Tab-separated table of C-alpha atoms in Angstrom:
chain	number	residue	atom	x	y	z
A	218	MET	CA	0.109	-0.012	0.085
A	219	SER	CA	1.097	3.364	-0.742
A	220	LYS	CA	1.298	6.131	1.757
A	221	CYS	CA	-1.417	8.276	1.994
A	222	LYS	CA	-1.110	12.080	1.129
A	223	ARG	CA	-1.946	14.875	2.691
A	224	GLU	CA	-1.193	18.598	2.291
A	225	GLY	CA	1.221	20.407	5.033
A	226	ALA	CA	1.456	17.336	6.923
A	227	THR	CA	4.557	14.951	7.358
A	228	GLN	CA	3.006	11.584	6.061
A	229	ALA	CA	2.563	8.406	8.395
A	230	PRO	CA	3.481	5.332	7.214
A	231	ALA	CA	1.111	2.851	5.820
A	232	ILE	CA	-0.447	-0.353	7.782
A	233	ASP	CA	2.142	-3.021	6.834
A	234	LEU	CA	0.538	-6.424	6.583
A	235	GLN	CA	3.950	-7.994	6.935
A	236	ARG	CA	4.649	-6.363	9.771
A	237	ILE	CA	1.732	-7.201	11.631
A	238	GLU	CA	1.534	-10.831	10.677
A	239	ALA	CA	5.353	-10.928	11.383
A	240	GLY	CA	4.175	-9.559	15.006
A	241	ILE	CA	1.443	-11.956	15.359
A	242	ALA	CA	3.843	-15.077	14.461
A	243	THR	CA	6.212	-14.050	17.514
A	244	HIS	CA	3.600	-14.310	20.231
A	245	PRO	CA	2.058	-17.826	20.857
A	246	ARG	CA	-1.151	-16.334	22.224
A	247	VAL	CA	-1.860	-14.108	19.538
A	248	ARG	CA	-1.138	-16.877	17.155
A	249	GLU	CA	-4.119	-18.864	18.864
A	250	ARG	CA	-6.223	-15.960	18.592
A	251	VAL	CA	-5.471	-14.649	15.133
A	252	ARG	CA	-5.404	-16.937	12.192
A	253	GLU	CA	-5.794	-14.592	9.312
A	254	VAL	CA	-5.114	-10.926	8.888
A	255	LEU	CA	-7.350	-8.882	5.911
A	256	LEU	CA	-6.147	-5.334	4.864
A	257	PHE	CA	-8.366	-2.809	3.385
A	258	ASP	CA	-7.459	0.374	1.585
A	259	ARG	CA	-11.461	1.520	2.193
A	260	VAL	CA	-14.520	0.023	3.660
A	261	LEU	CA	-17.974	0.857	4.784
A	262	SER	CA	-16.873	-0.276	8.303
A	263	THR	CA	-14.656	-3.112	9.345
A	264	ASN	CA	-17.257	-4.206	12.084
A	265	GLN	CA	-19.646	-4.576	8.935
A	266	ILE	CA	-17.293	-7.142	7.171
A	267	ALA	CA	-16.678	-9.069	10.538
A	268	LEU	CA	-20.401	-9.360	11.268
A	269	GLN	CA	-20.926	-10.553	7.800
A	270	MET	CA	-18.587	-13.180	7.749
A	271	GLY	CA	-19.710	-14.417	11.060
A	272	SER	CA	-23.132	-14.751	9.487
A	273	THR	CA	-21.783	-16.701	6.606
A	274	GLY	CA	-20.207	-19.228	9.485
A	275	MET	CA	-16.721	-17.904	8.735
A	276	PRO	CA	-14.643	-19.276	11.981
A	277	GLY	CA	-13.289	-16.888	14.582
A	278	GLY	CA	-9.830	-15.541	14.668
A	279	VAL	CA	-9.982	-12.959	11.541
A	280	LEU	CA	-8.546	-9.370	12.101
A	281	ILE	CA	-9.618	-6.883	9.838
A	282	LEU	CA	-7.884	-3.489	9.263
A	283	ALA	CA	-8.642	-0.802	7.269
A	284	GLU	CA	-6.903	2.512	6.211
A	285	ALA	CA	-10.259	4.143	5.942
A	286	GLN	CA	-14.202	3.831	6.643
A	287	ASP	CA	-16.892	5.483	4.779
A	288	GLN	CA	-19.616	4.458	7.409
A	289	GLY	CA	-17.675	4.143	10.846
A	290	LYS	CA	-19.769	2.804	13.555
A	291	GLY	CA	-19.581	4.000	17.015
A	292	ARG	CA	-21.907	3.456	20.032
A	293	LEU	CA	-25.659	4.059	19.827
A	294	ASN	CA	-25.558	4.358	15.893
A	295	ARG	CA	-23.165	7.207	16.127
A	296	ILE	CA	-20.579	7.779	13.188
A	297	TRP	CA	-16.971	7.103	14.004
A	298	VAL	CA	-15.213	9.385	12.059
A	299	SER	CA	-12.561	7.824	9.836
A	300	PRO	CA	-10.310	9.570	7.494
A	301	SER	CA	-7.943	7.668	5.506
A	302	GLY	CA	-4.248	6.792	6.400
A	303	VAL	CA	-4.024	8.390	9.541
A	304	ASN	CA	-5.729	6.171	12.376
A	305	ILE	CA	-6.267	2.366	13.231
A	306	TYR	CA	-9.739	1.108	12.337
A	307	LEU	CA	-9.687	-2.432	13.220
A	308	SER	CA	-12.306	-5.730	14.120
A	309	VAL	CA	-11.457	-8.753	15.286
A	310	LEU	CA	-14.341	-11.809	14.669
A	311	LEU	CA	-14.271	-14.388	17.360
A	312	ARG	CA	-16.448	-17.445	18.375
A	313	PRO	CA	-16.089	-17.592	21.986
A	314	PHE	CA	-16.969	-20.705	24.278
A	315	GLN	CA	-18.557	-18.575	27.073
A	316	GLU	CA	-22.266	-18.104	27.010
A	317	VAL	CA	-23.733	-15.233	25.335
A	318	ARG	CA	-24.771	-13.392	28.592
A	319	ASP	CA	-20.897	-13.064	29.357
A	320	PHE	CA	-20.150	-11.583	25.673
A	321	PRO	CA	-20.146	-7.998	27.246
A	322	LEU	CA	-17.119	-8.948	29.127
A	323	PHE	CA	-15.019	-8.927	26.051
A	324	SER	CA	-15.737	-5.377	25.409
A	325	LEU	CA	-14.328	-4.663	28.866
A	326	ALA	CA	-11.169	-6.664	27.953
A	327	ALA	CA	-10.957	-4.817	24.787
A	328	ALA	CA	-10.912	-1.623	26.525
A	329	VAL	CA	-8.171	-2.637	29.109
A	330	ALA	CA	-6.227	-3.856	26.047
A	331	VAL	CA	-6.442	-0.831	24.071
A	332	VAL	CA	-5.304	1.378	27.189
A	333	GLN	CA	-2.363	-0.691	28.044
A	334	ALA	CA	-1.469	-0.945	24.396
A	335	ILE	CA	-1.116	3.018	24.248
A	336	ARG	CA	0.534	3.382	27.216
A	337	ALA	CA	2.977	0.493	26.464
A	338	THR	CA	3.466	2.389	22.935
A	339	THR	CA	3.514	6.000	23.562
A	340	GLY	CA	3.691	6.387	27.172
A	341	LEU	CA	0.320	8.708	27.320
A	342	PRO	CA	-1.545	8.514	30.365
A	343	VAL	CA	-4.908	7.380	28.682
A	344	VAL	CA	-7.815	6.287	30.611
A	345	THR	CA	-11.292	4.975	29.999
A	346	LYS	CA	-14.669	6.630	30.456
A	347	TRP	CA	-17.438	4.022	31.355
A	348	PRO	CA	-18.352	2.189	29.234
A	349	ASN	CA	-15.919	2.176	26.401
A	350	ASP	CA	-14.307	5.192	25.512
A	351	ILE	CA	-10.853	5.878	25.614
A	352	LEU	CA	-9.685	9.537	26.914
A	353	LEU	CA	-6.858	11.569	26.863
A	354	ASP	CA	-6.712	15.009	28.196
A	355	ASP	CA	-10.518	14.708	29.176
A	356	ARG	CA	-10.634	14.368	24.939
A	357	LYS	CA	-12.209	11.021	22.990
A	358	VAL	CA	-8.808	9.280	21.585
A	359	GLY	CA	-10.663	5.948	20.719
A	360	GLY	CA	-13.555	3.685	21.463
A	361	ILE	CA	-14.800	0.087	21.385
A	362	LEU	CA	-17.889	-1.307	19.977
A	363	LEU	CA	-19.067	-4.501	20.620
A	364	GLU	CA	-21.616	-6.478	18.237
A	365	THR	CA	-23.120	-10.313	18.214
A	366	GLY	CA	-24.728	-12.584	16.295
A	367	LYS	CA	-25.775	-16.298	15.986
A	368	LYS	CA	-26.826	-18.255	12.981
A	369	SER	CA	-29.199	-21.150	13.801
A	370	GLY	CA	-27.538	-24.263	14.533
A	371	GLU	CA	-23.693	-22.305	14.896
A	372	VAL	CA	-21.701	-21.399	17.864
A	373	PRO	CA	-22.180	-17.447	18.340
A	374	TYR	CA	-19.934	-14.931	17.122
A	375	LEU	CA	-19.028	-11.684	18.564
A	376	VAL	CA	-17.179	-8.866	16.884
A	377	ILE	CA	-14.714	-6.417	18.855
A	378	GLY	CA	-14.327	-2.902	16.903
A	379	ALA	CA	-11.586	-0.394	18.102
A	380	GLY	CA	-10.989	2.883	16.488
A	381	ILE	CA	-8.062	5.141	17.667
A	382	ASN	CA	-7.112	8.357	16.450
A	383	VAL	CA	-3.676	8.261	15.947
A	384	ASN	CA	-1.896	10.554	13.621
A	385	TRP	CA	-4.886	12.959	13.223
A	386	GLU	CA	-3.572	16.381	12.840
A	387	GLU	CA	-5.692	19.057	14.790
A	388	ASN	CA	-6.453	20.916	11.889
A	389	ASP	CA	-8.076	17.891	10.131
A	390	ILE	CA	-10.357	17.205	12.690
A	391	PRO	CA	-13.889	18.436	11.759
A	392	GLU	CA	-14.719	21.459	13.870
A	393	ASN	CA	-17.647	20.184	15.520
A	394	LEU	CA	-15.274	17.506	17.110
A	395	ARG	CA	-12.337	19.502	17.946
A	396	GLU	CA	-13.340	20.133	21.414
A	397	HIS	CA	-14.012	16.583	22.332
A	398	ALA	CA	-11.555	14.739	20.376
A	399	THR	CA	-7.963	14.395	20.136
A	400	SER	CA	-5.082	12.212	18.576
A	401	LEU	CA	-1.743	10.776	19.888
A	402	LYS	CA	-0.012	12.610	17.620
A	403	ILE	CA	-1.379	15.847	19.073
A	404	ALA	CA	-0.389	15.032	22.355
A	405	LEU	CA	3.242	13.679	21.326
A	406	GLY	CA	3.916	16.208	18.735
A	407	HIS	CA	5.030	13.311	16.263
A	408	ILE	CA	3.961	10.450	14.243
A	409	VAL	CA	3.149	7.358	16.074
A	410	ASP	CA	3.938	3.987	14.712
A	411	ARG	CA	0.556	2.635	13.815
A	412	ASN	CA	2.000	-1.082	12.927
A	413	ARG	CA	3.541	-1.224	16.573
A	414	LEU	CA	0.095	-0.182	18.148
A	415	VAL	CA	-1.907	-2.791	16.204
A	416	ASN	CA	0.669	-5.276	17.445
A	417	GLU	CA	0.778	-4.212	21.212
A	418	ILE	CA	-3.298	-4.171	20.998
A	419	LEU	CA	-3.302	-7.877	20.025
A	420	ILE	CA	-0.722	-8.954	22.519
A	421	ALA	CA	-2.776	-7.153	25.264
A	422	LEU	CA	-6.181	-8.440	23.797
A	423	ALA	CA	-5.098	-11.890	23.892
A	424	GLN	CA	-3.815	-11.645	27.486
A	425	GLN	CA	-7.194	-10.288	28.426
A	426	ILE	CA	-9.255	-12.659	26.464
A	427	THR	CA	-7.131	-15.568	28.213
A	428	LEU	CA	-8.278	-14.511	31.463
A	429	LEU	CA	-11.871	-14.617	30.422
A	430	ASP	CA	-10.715	-18.431	29.109
A	431	GLU	CA	-9.958	-19.132	32.752
A	432	ASN	CA	-12.638	-17.597	34.351
A	433	LYS	CA	-10.756	-14.544	35.993
A	434	SER	CA	-13.081	-11.735	34.716
A	435	ASP	CA	-12.574	-10.289	37.996
A	436	LEU	CA	-8.952	-9.672	37.055
A	437	ILE	CA	-10.297	-7.680	34.100
A	438	ILE	CA	-12.681	-5.706	36.533
A	439	LYS	CA	-9.964	-4.820	38.636
A	440	GLY	CA	-7.860	-3.531	35.514
A	441	LEU	CA	-10.467	-1.616	34.085
A	442	SER	CA	-11.380	-0.088	37.448
A	443	GLU	CA	-7.945	1.062	37.639
A	444	VAL	CA	-7.797	3.039	34.716
A	445	CYS	CA	-11.496	4.333	34.627
A	446	GLU	CA	-11.827	7.885	35.192
A	447	THR	CA	-15.810	7.742	35.694
A	448	LEU	CA	-15.257	6.045	39.167
A	449	GLY	CA	-15.038	8.423	42.071
A	450	LYS	CA	-17.207	11.169	40.467
A	451	ARG	CA	-20.566	12.590	40.490
A	452	VAL	CA	-22.055	11.735	36.816
A	453	LYS	CA	-25.201	11.786	34.869
A	454	VAL	CA	-25.964	8.570	32.919
A	455	ALA	CA	-28.637	8.948	30.408
A	456	THR	CA	-30.215	5.276	29.869
A	457	PRO	CA	-32.585	4.355	27.305
A	458	ASP	CA	-35.539	5.057	30.037
A	459	ARG	CA	-34.038	7.985	32.074
A	460	ILE	CA	-31.445	9.953	33.118
A	461	TYR	CA	-29.579	8.900	36.557
A	462	GLU	CA	-27.454	11.069	38.449
A	463	GLY	CA	-25.226	9.872	41.545
A	464	VAL	CA	-21.547	8.867	42.369
A	465	ALA	CA	-19.932	6.201	40.384
A	466	GLU	CA	-18.972	4.038	42.993
A	467	ALA	CA	-17.651	0.852	41.326
A	468	LEU	CA	-17.968	-1.255	38.409
A	469	SER	CA	-20.006	-4.568	39.124
A	470	ASN	CA	-18.677	-7.879	38.708
A	471	ASP	CA	-20.635	-7.944	35.196
A	472	GLY	CA	-19.114	-4.694	34.116
A	473	GLY	CA	-22.141	-2.701	35.008
A	474	LEU	CA	-21.793	0.867	36.610
A	475	VAL	CA	-22.854	1.074	40.364
A	476	LEU	CA	-24.098	4.496	41.183
A	477	ARG	CA	-24.977	5.710	44.633
A	478	LEU	CA	-28.112	7.798	44.129
A	479	ALA	CA	-29.264	10.875	46.558
A	480	ASP	CA	-31.618	8.513	48.372
A	481	LYS	CA	-28.447	6.399	49.146
A	482	SER	CA	-29.742	3.520	47.147
A	483	GLN	CA	-27.557	1.814	44.705
A	484	ARG	CA	-28.320	1.496	41.100
A	485	THR	CA	-26.247	-0.836	38.409
A	486	ILE	CA	-26.376	0.450	35.080
A	487	TYR	CA	-25.437	-1.628	31.858
A	488	VAL	CA	-26.479	0.574	29.020
A	489	GLY	CA	-25.992	4.331	29.327
A	490	ASP	CA	-23.968	7.442	27.989
A	491	VAL	CA	-22.056	9.201	30.604
A	492	THR	CA	-23.283	12.977	29.859
A	493	LYS	CA	-21.534	14.844	32.903
A	494	VAL	CA	-18.758	14.318	35.039
A	495	ILE	CA	-17.918	16.379	38.211
A	496	LEU	CA	-14.814	15.525	40.262
A	497	LEU	CA	-15.597	15.201	43.945
A	498	PRO	CA	-13.976	17.096	46.733
A	499	PRO	CA	-10.985	15.122	48.217
A	500	SER	CA	-12.642	14.795	51.595
A	501	THR	CA	-15.407	13.037	49.827
A	502	ARG	CA	-13.951	10.386	47.558
A	503	ARG	CA	-12.793	6.885	48.692
A	504	SER	CA	-10.951	4.042	46.997
A	505	TRP	CA	-13.058	2.793	44.581
A	506	GLY	CA	-12.961	-1.340	43.437
A	507	ALA	CA	-14.832	-4.042	41.720
A	508	THR	CA	-17.869	-5.084	44.066
């Protein structure tokens, strides 16, 4: 693939299929999880391709990468803006042996993996915002999207999608997103090696999925709690039914956000959007952990 040409910007190297495959080959756990890598110049959505493969009976273990997406998918049917040649857009098709009710844990595992990978590659103190946003300096730098499906008579499949703003120039970010979005390059002042970052993500993701396979999801919850900036803050969470306001006390054992409401009762939320975060005074904070 050729390098992406952008006026007035230093060109970032293209995603290199050989480097990705070589990285996979050197890590046994990753080799066990990823049996095939597909790289596209442009797609509608990497998740869409993975879901189509799952619906046709394709075995798990397929990694899909693209240099650009025309209809990138975010949570709650939002669009994930996906310019060409600068960021990471990937999806992994899996057919886990876990029960479907446990599939949401894979989204948490992916969030932990992406945070670990970005920190290992760049040293930047990225964190998560529940449920699956990746933040840097209070602005979104990445996100996770989990989708599932099942064909009659076959093992259910799931797709883990991740989008990471890697080498996006600030002037290229749409004006309506600049207040809320950033990139690793903006923070560092130099280009980040996307190939290395993809391989770091795969290594970390394989480690997290191994924990799920070993029934150690408590370690994933613990790891996510340590990097979740939502915990210990007063938040508003918009759910499909209503808006809740309270203190985000912990993550439940299955990944829900545990809120302490004004009447001192607890409410665990599994689907929602954190719309407001207020840092509590130090005297009112406590150590937050998994329940």
